[in-house]
Short mmCIF file of C-alpha atoms and ligand atoms in Angstrom, two decimals:
data_model
loop_
_atom_site.label_atom_id
_atom_site.label_comp_id
_atom_site.label_asym_id
_atom_site.label_seq_id
_atom_site.Cartn_x
_atom_site.Cartn_y
_atom_site.Cartn_z
CA MET A 297 3.65 14.37 3.69
CA HIS A 298 2.34 14.00 7.59
CA VAL A 299 0.83 10.96 8.41
CA PHE A 300 -0.79 10.82 11.79
CA THR A 301 -2.15 7.86 13.76
CA THR A 302 -4.02 9.59 16.35
CA VAL A 303 -6.20 12.29 16.55
CA ASN A 304 -5.33 14.40 18.83
CA GLN A 305 -1.78 14.89 16.97
CA ILE A 306 -3.93 15.68 13.41
CA GLN A 307 -5.90 18.23 15.48
CA THR A 308 -2.66 19.06 17.13
CA PHE A 309 -1.17 19.84 13.48
CA LEU A 310 -4.14 21.17 11.73
CA THR A 311 -4.74 23.82 14.33
CA LYS A 312 -1.70 25.42 13.86
CA GLU A 313 -2.63 25.60 9.94
CA ARG A 314 -5.39 27.35 9.94
CA ARG A 315 -4.26 29.00 12.74
CA LYS A 316 -1.54 30.28 10.12
CA GLY A 317 -4.54 30.99 7.09
CA ARG A 318 -4.69 27.33 5.41
CA THR A 319 -7.64 26.37 3.82
CA ILE A 320 -8.47 22.41 4.11
CA ALA A 321 -9.66 20.21 1.21
CA PHE A 322 -10.75 17.00 2.67
CA VAL A 323 -10.58 13.57 0.85
CA PRO A 324 -11.78 10.55 3.19
CA THR A 325 -10.81 7.04 1.28
CA LEU A 326 -10.52 3.37 2.00
CA GLY A 327 -7.20 3.00 0.75
CA ALA A 328 -6.95 0.73 -2.32
CA LEU A 329 -5.88 3.40 -4.20
CA HIS A 330 -5.72 3.93 -7.97
CA GLN A 331 -5.94 6.52 -10.56
CA GLY A 332 -9.29 7.58 -9.24
CA HIS A 333 -8.38 8.80 -5.53
CA LEU A 334 -5.87 11.39 -7.33
CA THR A 335 -8.12 12.62 -9.56
CA LEU A 336 -9.32 13.77 -6.26
CA MET A 337 -6.51 14.02 -4.05
CA LYS A 338 -5.70 16.99 -6.92
CA HIS A 339 -8.75 18.08 -7.62
CA ALA A 340 -8.26 19.15 -3.60
CA GLY A 341 -5.11 20.93 -3.73
CA GLN A 342 -6.68 23.17 -6.53
CA LEU A 343 -9.06 24.21 -3.58
CA ALA A 344 -6.92 24.18 -0.61
CA ASP A 345 -3.83 25.07 0.16
CA LEU A 346 -3.38 21.99 2.14
CA VAL A 347 -4.84 17.92 1.37
CA VAL A 348 -6.49 16.20 4.55
CA CYS A 349 -6.23 12.43 2.87
CA SER A 350 -8.02 9.61 5.93
CA ILE A 351 -7.26 6.30 4.75
CA PHE A 352 -9.86 3.91 7.55
CA VAL A 353 -11.22 0.72 6.69
CA ASN A 354 -14.22 1.51 8.91
CA PRO A 355 -15.62 -2.17 9.91
CA THR A 356 -19.64 -0.56 10.59
CA GLN A 357 -20.13 0.06 6.43
CA PHE A 358 -19.49 -3.71 5.68
CA ASN A 359 -22.72 -5.85 5.96
CA GLU A 360 -20.62 -8.74 5.79
CA PRO A 361 -18.24 -9.58 8.03
CA LYS A 362 -16.31 -11.67 5.24
CA ASP A 363 -16.20 -8.07 2.85
CA LEU A 364 -14.71 -6.00 5.45
CA GLU A 365 -11.53 -9.11 6.15
CA LYS A 366 -10.97 -8.99 2.24
CA TYR A 367 -11.21 -6.15 2.09
CA PRO A 368 -7.15 -5.18 0.49
CA ARG A 369 -4.53 -2.67 2.51
CA PRO A 370 -1.65 -2.10 -0.03
CA LEU A 371 -0.69 0.46 2.29
CA ARG A 372 2.48 0.78 0.83
CA GLU A 373 1.79 1.09 -2.42
CA ASP A 374 -0.64 3.62 -1.01
CA ILE A 375 1.79 5.95 1.04
CA HIS A 376 3.27 5.50 -2.84
CA LEU A 377 1.10 6.52 -4.80
CA LEU A 378 -0.15 9.62 -2.11
CA THR A 379 3.34 11.30 -2.76
CA SER A 380 3.22 11.75 -6.62
CA VAL A 381 0.12 13.95 -6.07
CA GLU A 382 0.79 16.65 -3.17
CA VAL A 383 -1.31 15.27 -0.24
CA GLN A 384 0.23 16.83 2.64
CA VAL A 385 -1.55 14.87 5.49
CA LEU A 386 -2.35 11.16 5.73
CA PHE A 387 -4.87 10.39 8.30
CA LEU A 388 -4.04 6.39 9.51
CA PRO A 389 -6.77 6.28 12.28
CA THR A 390 -7.24 3.03 13.88
CA ASP A 391 -10.96 1.96 15.32
CA ASP A 392 -9.96 3.02 18.54
CA GLU A 393 -9.06 5.75 17.79
CA ILE A 394 -12.30 7.37 15.78
CA TYR A 395 -14.83 4.54 17.79
CA PRO A 396 -13.19 5.60 21.27
CA PRO A 397 -14.49 2.38 23.06
CA GLY A 398 -17.69 3.30 25.35
CA VAL A 399 -19.39 6.65 23.10
CA ASP A 400 -21.76 6.43 20.93
CA LEU A 401 -20.89 8.68 17.60
CA THR A 402 -24.85 6.94 16.25
CA VAL A 403 -25.70 9.74 13.97
CA ARG A 404 -29.00 10.59 14.39
CA ALA A 405 -30.07 11.67 10.94
CA ASN A 406 -34.07 11.34 9.24
CA LEU A 407 -32.65 10.37 5.91
CA PHE A 408 -34.71 7.05 4.63
CA TYR A 409 -35.40 8.43 1.79
CA LEU A 410 -31.94 8.75 0.33
CA THR A 411 -30.96 5.49 2.38
CA GLU A 412 -33.89 3.33 1.63
CA VAL A 413 -32.95 3.08 -1.96
CA MET A 414 -30.43 1.22 -4.73
CA GLU A 415 -27.88 0.99 -3.18
CA GLY A 416 -29.74 0.67 0.63
CA PRO A 417 -31.65 -3.53 0.03
CA THR A 418 -28.90 -5.05 -0.68
CA ARG A 419 -26.08 -3.71 1.83
CA PRO A 420 -28.41 -2.85 5.62
CA GLY A 421 -26.98 -0.98 7.96
CA HIS A 422 -24.67 0.37 5.29
CA PHE A 423 -25.13 3.86 4.90
CA GLU A 424 -25.72 4.34 8.95
CA GLY A 425 -22.03 3.34 9.23
CA VAL A 426 -21.04 5.57 6.53
CA ILE A 427 -23.19 8.98 8.10
CA THR A 428 -20.98 7.55 11.57
CA VAL A 429 -17.26 7.31 10.12
CA VAL A 430 -18.19 10.36 7.99
CA LYS A 431 -19.46 13.04 10.32
CA ARG A 432 -16.81 11.51 12.73
CA LEU A 433 -14.26 12.76 10.75
CA LEU A 434 -15.58 15.94 9.50
CA ASP A 435 -15.31 16.34 13.40
CA ILE A 436 -11.38 15.34 13.74
CA VAL A 437 -10.16 17.03 10.84
CA GLN A 438 -12.40 20.62 10.37
CA PRO A 439 -11.85 20.91 6.59
CA ASP A 440 -12.89 23.66 4.18
CA TYR A 441 -14.29 21.40 1.75
CA LEU A 442 -15.04 17.40 1.21
CA ILE A 443 -13.96 15.81 -1.81
CA MET A 444 -16.46 12.74 -3.51
CA GLY A 445 -16.58 10.57 -6.12
CA GLN A 446 -19.37 10.81 -8.27
CA LYS A 447 -19.05 7.31 -8.87
CA ASP A 448 -20.53 6.70 -5.23
CA TYR A 449 -23.39 8.61 -6.21
CA GLN A 450 -26.07 7.68 -3.32
CA GLN A 451 -22.84 8.52 -0.71
CA GLN A 452 -22.15 11.85 -2.03
CA ALA A 453 -26.19 12.90 -2.32
CA ILE A 454 -26.62 11.64 1.80
CA ILE A 455 -23.29 13.01 3.11
CA GLY A 456 -24.36 16.36 1.84
CA ALA A 457 -27.69 15.83 2.67
CA ILE A 458 -25.34 15.61 6.47
CA ILE A 459 -23.82 18.45 6.14
CA GLN A 460 -26.58 20.56 5.12
CA GLN A 461 -29.31 18.55 7.89
CA PHE A 462 -25.80 19.35 10.28
CA GLN A 463 -25.38 23.24 8.81
CA ILE A 464 -21.47 21.80 8.49
CA PRO A 465 -19.32 24.24 7.55
CA THR A 466 -17.58 22.30 4.73
CA LYS A 467 -18.68 22.71 0.63
CA LEU A 468 -19.22 19.68 -0.83
CA VAL A 469 -17.29 18.72 -3.55
CA THR A 470 -18.41 16.02 -6.70
CA HIS A 471 -15.67 14.94 -8.68
CA PRO A 472 -16.94 13.10 -11.58
CA THR A 473 -16.17 9.56 -12.45
CA LEU A 474 -12.35 8.84 -13.42
CA ARG A 475 -12.77 5.95 -15.87
CA ASP A 476 -10.66 2.90 -18.22
CA HIS A 477 -9.99 3.99 -21.80
CA ASP A 478 -13.34 1.47 -22.62
CA GLY A 479 -14.97 3.97 -20.36
CA LEU A 480 -15.97 1.69 -17.32
CA ALA A 481 -15.19 3.40 -14.29
CA LEU A 482 -11.65 2.89 -12.07
CA SER A 483 -12.15 0.86 -9.24
CA SER A 484 -10.92 -0.85 -6.40
CA ARG A 485 -12.36 -4.25 -6.97
CA ASN A 486 -11.61 -4.34 -11.79
CA VAL A 487 -8.23 -6.02 -10.34
CA ARG A 488 -10.80 -8.92 -9.46
CA ILE A 489 -12.55 -9.37 -12.76
CA ASP A 490 -11.29 -12.42 -14.42
CA PRO A 491 -9.40 -11.30 -17.59
CA LYS A 492 -11.73 -13.23 -19.73
CA LEU A 493 -14.81 -11.34 -18.71
CA ARG A 494 -12.81 -7.99 -19.13
CA LEU A 495 -13.43 -7.01 -22.39
CA THR A 496 -17.16 -6.91 -21.24
CA ALA A 497 -17.43 -5.14 -18.82
CA ASN A 498 -17.52 -1.89 -20.40
CA ILE A 499 -20.88 -2.56 -21.07
CA LEU A 500 -22.14 -1.11 -17.70
CA TYR A 501 -20.60 2.49 -20.15
CA LEU A 502 -21.45 1.71 -22.91
CA THR A 503 -25.37 0.98 -21.80
CA LEU A 504 -25.83 4.57 -19.70
CA GLN A 505 -24.65 6.27 -22.80
CA LYS A 506 -27.25 4.64 -24.60
CA ALA A 507 -29.71 5.56 -21.59
CA LYS A 508 -28.53 9.31 -23.17
CA LEU A 509 -29.81 8.68 -26.48
CA LEU A 510 -32.63 7.08 -25.71
CA MET A 511 -33.88 10.00 -23.70
CA SER A 512 -35.98 12.20 -25.94
CA SER A 513 -37.60 8.97 -27.66
CA HIS A 514 -38.80 6.76 -24.97
CA THR A 515 -40.16 7.02 -21.41
CA PRO A 516 -37.48 6.06 -18.28
CA ASP A 517 -39.41 3.00 -17.85
CA GLN A 518 -38.94 1.99 -21.61
CA VAL A 519 -35.59 3.18 -21.13
CA ARG A 520 -34.81 1.00 -17.56
CA ASP A 521 -36.97 -2.01 -19.48
CA ILE A 522 -34.24 -1.56 -22.49
CA CYS A 523 -30.71 -0.67 -20.53
CA SER A 524 -31.62 -3.77 -18.05
CA SER A 525 -31.31 -6.21 -21.28
CA LEU A 526 -28.97 -5.37 -22.58
CA ILE A 527 -26.40 -6.23 -19.30
CA THR A 528 -28.44 -9.34 -18.62
CA ASP A 529 -28.01 -9.89 -21.84
CA HIS A 530 -24.50 -9.39 -21.30
CA GLY A 531 -23.86 -12.02 -18.87
CA PHE A 532 -23.78 -9.97 -16.06
CA THR A 533 -26.25 -10.61 -13.09
CA ILE A 534 -28.32 -7.09 -12.63
CA GLU A 535 -29.23 -5.75 -8.84
CA TYR A 536 -30.37 -2.74 -10.27
CA PHE A 537 -31.09 -0.22 -13.67
CA ALA A 538 -32.66 3.32 -12.25
CA ILE A 539 -33.24 6.36 -13.56
CA VAL A 540 -34.14 8.35 -10.65
CA ASP A 541 -33.78 11.93 -9.37
CA GLY A 542 -30.78 13.68 -8.93
CA PHE A 543 -31.87 15.55 -5.64
CA THR A 544 -34.10 12.80 -4.13
CA LEU A 545 -33.07 10.30 -5.67
CA GLN A 546 -37.02 9.43 -5.50
CA THR A 547 -37.45 6.90 -9.41
CA VAL A 548 -38.53 8.93 -12.38
CA PHE A 549 -41.69 8.26 -14.20
CA GLU A 550 -41.69 11.46 -16.66
CA TRP A 551 -38.17 13.05 -17.53
CA ALA A 552 -40.12 16.69 -18.03
CA ASP A 553 -41.50 17.19 -14.17
CA HIS A 554 -37.18 17.22 -12.87
CA GLN A 555 -34.30 18.97 -13.56
CA LYS A 556 -31.90 16.59 -12.40
CA ILE A 557 -31.63 13.06 -14.12
CA LEU A 558 -29.56 10.02 -13.28
CA ALA A 559 -29.29 6.84 -14.10
CA CYS A 560 -27.29 4.77 -11.78
CA VAL A 561 -26.68 1.06 -12.00
CA ALA A 562 -25.25 -2.14 -9.80
CA ALA A 563 -24.83 -5.44 -11.19
CA TRP A 564 -22.06 -8.68 -10.75
CA LEU A 565 -20.06 -9.32 -13.66
CA GLY A 566 -18.57 -12.50 -12.40
CA ASP A 567 -18.07 -12.85 -8.70
CA VAL A 568 -16.78 -8.89 -8.85
CA ARG A 569 -20.22 -6.70 -7.73
CA LEU A 570 -19.81 -2.80 -9.98
CA ILE A 571 -21.39 -0.47 -9.11
CA ASP A 572 -21.68 2.85 -12.11
CA ASN A 573 -23.74 6.25 -12.73
CA GLU A 574 -24.77 8.99 -15.21
CA ILE A 575 -25.77 12.45 -15.47
CA LEU A 576 -28.93 12.35 -17.97
CA THR A 577 -30.18 15.89 -17.31
CA PHE A 578 -28.61 18.47 -15.68
P1 LIG B 825 -13.15 4.69 -2.08
O1 LIG B 825 -12.35 3.77 -1.15
O2 LIG B 825 -14.31 3.22 -2.07
O3 LIG B 825 -14.19 4.54 -0.49
O4 LIG B 825 -13.33 6.27 -2.42
C1 LIG B 825 -12.99 7.02 -1.50
C2 LIG B 825 -13.64 8.06 -2.83
O5 LIG B 825 -13.39 7.99 -4.28
C3 LIG B 825 -14.65 8.28 -2.84
O6 LIG B 825 -15.28 9.30 -2.64
C4 LIG B 825 -15.01 7.14 -4.40
O7 LIG B 825 -16.40 8.10 -4.63
C5 LIG B 825 -13.97 8.09 -4.99
N1 LIG B 825 -13.31 7.30 -6.78
C6 LIG B 825 -13.53 6.28 -6.64
N2 LIG B 825 -13.37 5.27 -7.68
C7 LIG B 825 -13.27 6.59 -8.45
C8 LIG B 825 -13.60 6.84 -9.73
N3 LIG B 825 -12.98 5.51 -10.48
N4 LIG B 825 -13.17 8.30 -10.07
C9 LIG B 825 -13.33 9.33 -8.92
N5 LIG B 825 -13.44 9.15 -7.54
C10 LIG B 825 -13.43 8.03 -7.31
#
């Protein structure tokens, strides 16, 4: 696996590979890798000749400085995990490589309808940071494919809109969420779940499945109410349980009015914030 830390290095390498006709699939991450990330890398390997992974803890997407400071950075373990899958290039840039001092990389995109729902209100500035870093990384890597997880559905929807708006010649591929044996979505945060609470952590998943079952007999509002209560009854502090259009992320009031519908949830279990979602219809 080639490891590059500067834009110059990775671009020189990838330009040569592209000239040889090789296609590139790119998986951006914040590190602290788990099997969920690795499944994206494996899928990337099936799509293209070269898999490029980046590990960059992007400061601009953290709205809490403490969160950024506390974010795990187990680089040795990450590199070890990456060698277990087919990843040919690891990009490990410094902050200055991504954000050269004095250069304004702000992406001006009018996507408030996607950014100001669900995760938006409680994480001000988060998606602006994500948009800026992913656009910058796409400009550097220029991949044929960008692989993102369905677990962060809102994030991939926003990046899909950016790709469309800026006519970036990259195909976004969204990969289903990898789950633990009991349904809990794999996440770097799961290690922080209090072991006493771990048995209830899959309630989010079970409730999303329940939402799917309830669709045929209940209105979207009723499903929202029933599911929210279920989650709160199990000791979670709920932030949102949303039933939204899969393309616009706007609230669904009538099942029949939408082609793709998702249920999305964010809730605190102790001091760990968990998110998950399920496609209800498509
Ligand atoms: P992160 O490092 O948390 O930004 O995640 C990097 C990528 O991995 C994002 O596209 C996530 O959506 C994706 N991802 C995170 N957890 C999972 C999972 N359990 N299954 C599939 N993809 C995931």
